[in-house]
């Protein structure tokens, strides 16, 4: 059995993506790791950072983003598929460059892949999610944040990255048209739910860089910057009062420790005061989240882009 890791990334050093740490978090259990690096700004050092891993498992593919042909952030899915198609493993382990896996889960993940290798009913594996927010000691447990997602898929040509690359679906034919990315297009994958978590650090950045990342996402979504959608670049992102966000007291992946040690924006954060008006601050979602977290410990009514056909057991 072989496992390929794969991802895409662009302007990682300018937008504060822990791309190197993300790769390192699963490198011990993959046989190769495919990285598609998009052409970034002249002063970006993404490729140098990836090469500093100094592993013969790393294989780099260069690309250029065509956001006009792939709007609404489907460019992320197109770049993900580019990496996927270069993988040779039986199983393909996808991590976005702001995600990491705790080392304690690596044996379980590898064992699950081995156990279900020949069970063709299984298209992939489902992971729980921990969305860190603002700093490394708080995370979102709100209905608007997805609580589980597919991160390992079988090496099947019919499986494609879908919409903005949050997940995967299976298609009999796929040509990257708008219809292929429609919410009802394709077939949901049959997955085994793992007890493992993905740590998502996409919303742990210095506030000014968080705003810069938001601007970058506007460009890849609309094809151009939309100042009517977000504030100007020279403003800072307001995470809101962190005392209203769930505290995290566990341990982070060891691969993230050097990155976490660089935390230097505590004085720019708020730990009390008025809510910032994010979607998860909406009273409706706060009430739904309270019911889910208090009585059930999981999301009940969230969108699920998968079909759970079992839970992994050792």
Coordinates of N, CA and C in Angstrom, one line a residue, residues 2 19 23 67 70-71 93 105 112-113 148 155 159 205 236 240 242 245 249-250 260 269 280 285 291 299 306:
X2 N 0.5 2.2 -0.8 CA 1.2 3.5 -0.9 C 0.3 4.6 -0.7
X19 N 2.8 26.4 5.1 CA 2.8 25.4 4.1 C 3.8 24.3 4.4
X23 N 3.0 20.2 5.4 CA 3.6 19.1 4.7 C 4.3 18.2 5.7
X67 N -7.6 32.8 -13.2 CA -8.9 33.0 -12.4 C -10.0 33.4 -13.3
X70 N -11.5 30.1 -14.3 CA -11.9 29.4 -13.1 C -12.3 30.3 -12.0
X71 N -13.5 31.0 -12.2 CA -13.9 32.0 -11.2 C -14.5 31.4 -9.9
X93 N -3.7 11.7 0.1 CA -4.0 12.5 1.4 C -3.8 14.0 1.0
X105 N -2.2 10.9 15.5 CA -3.2 10.2 14.6 C -2.5 9.5 13.4
X112 N -5.9 2.6 8.9 CA -7.2 2.7 8.3 C -7.1 2.5 6.8
X113 N -6.1 3.1 6.2 CA -5.8 3.0 4.8 C -5.5 1.6 4.4
X148 N -16.7 18.5 9.7 CA -16.0 17.3 9.2 C -15.8 17.5 7.7
X155 N -7.3 6.7 -5.2 CA -6.7 7.2 -6.4 C -7.6 6.7 -7.6
X159 N -12.8 10.8 -9.4 CA -12.9 11.7 -8.2 C -12.2 13.0 -8.5
X205 N -3.8 34.5 11.8 CA -2.8 35.4 11.1 C -2.8 36.7 11.8
X236 N -7.3 46.6 9.3 CA -7.0 45.3 9.9 C -8.3 44.5 10.1
X240 N -13.0 39.9 16.5 CA -14.0 40.0 17.6 C -13.5 39.6 18.9
X242 N -12.4 37.4 21.7 CA -12.1 36.0 21.8 C -12.7 35.3 23.1
X245 N -15.4 33.0 22.2 CA -15.0 31.9 21.3 C -14.5 30.7 22.2
X249 N -7.4 24.0 24.9 CA -6.4 23.7 25.9 C -5.6 22.5 25.6
X250 N -5.8 21.9 24.4 CA -5.0 20.7 24.0 C -3.7 21.0 23.4
X260 N 4.0 28.3 15.7 CA 3.2 28.9 16.8 C 4.1 29.8 17.7
X269 N -5.2 41.8 19.2 CA -6.5 41.1 19.4 C -7.3 41.6 20.5
X280 N -20.8 34.0 11.9 CA -21.0 33.1 13.1 C -21.5 33.9 14.3
X285 N -27.5 31.7 14.2 CA -26.5 30.6 14.2 C -25.9 30.4 15.6
X291 N -27.6 24.7 20.7 CA -28.4 23.5 20.8 C -27.5 22.3 20.4
X299 N -22.6 18.8 14.9 CA -23.6 19.5 14.0 C -24.7 18.5 13.6
X306 N -20.8 14.2 1.7 CA -20.3 12.9 1.8 C -21.4 12.0 2.3

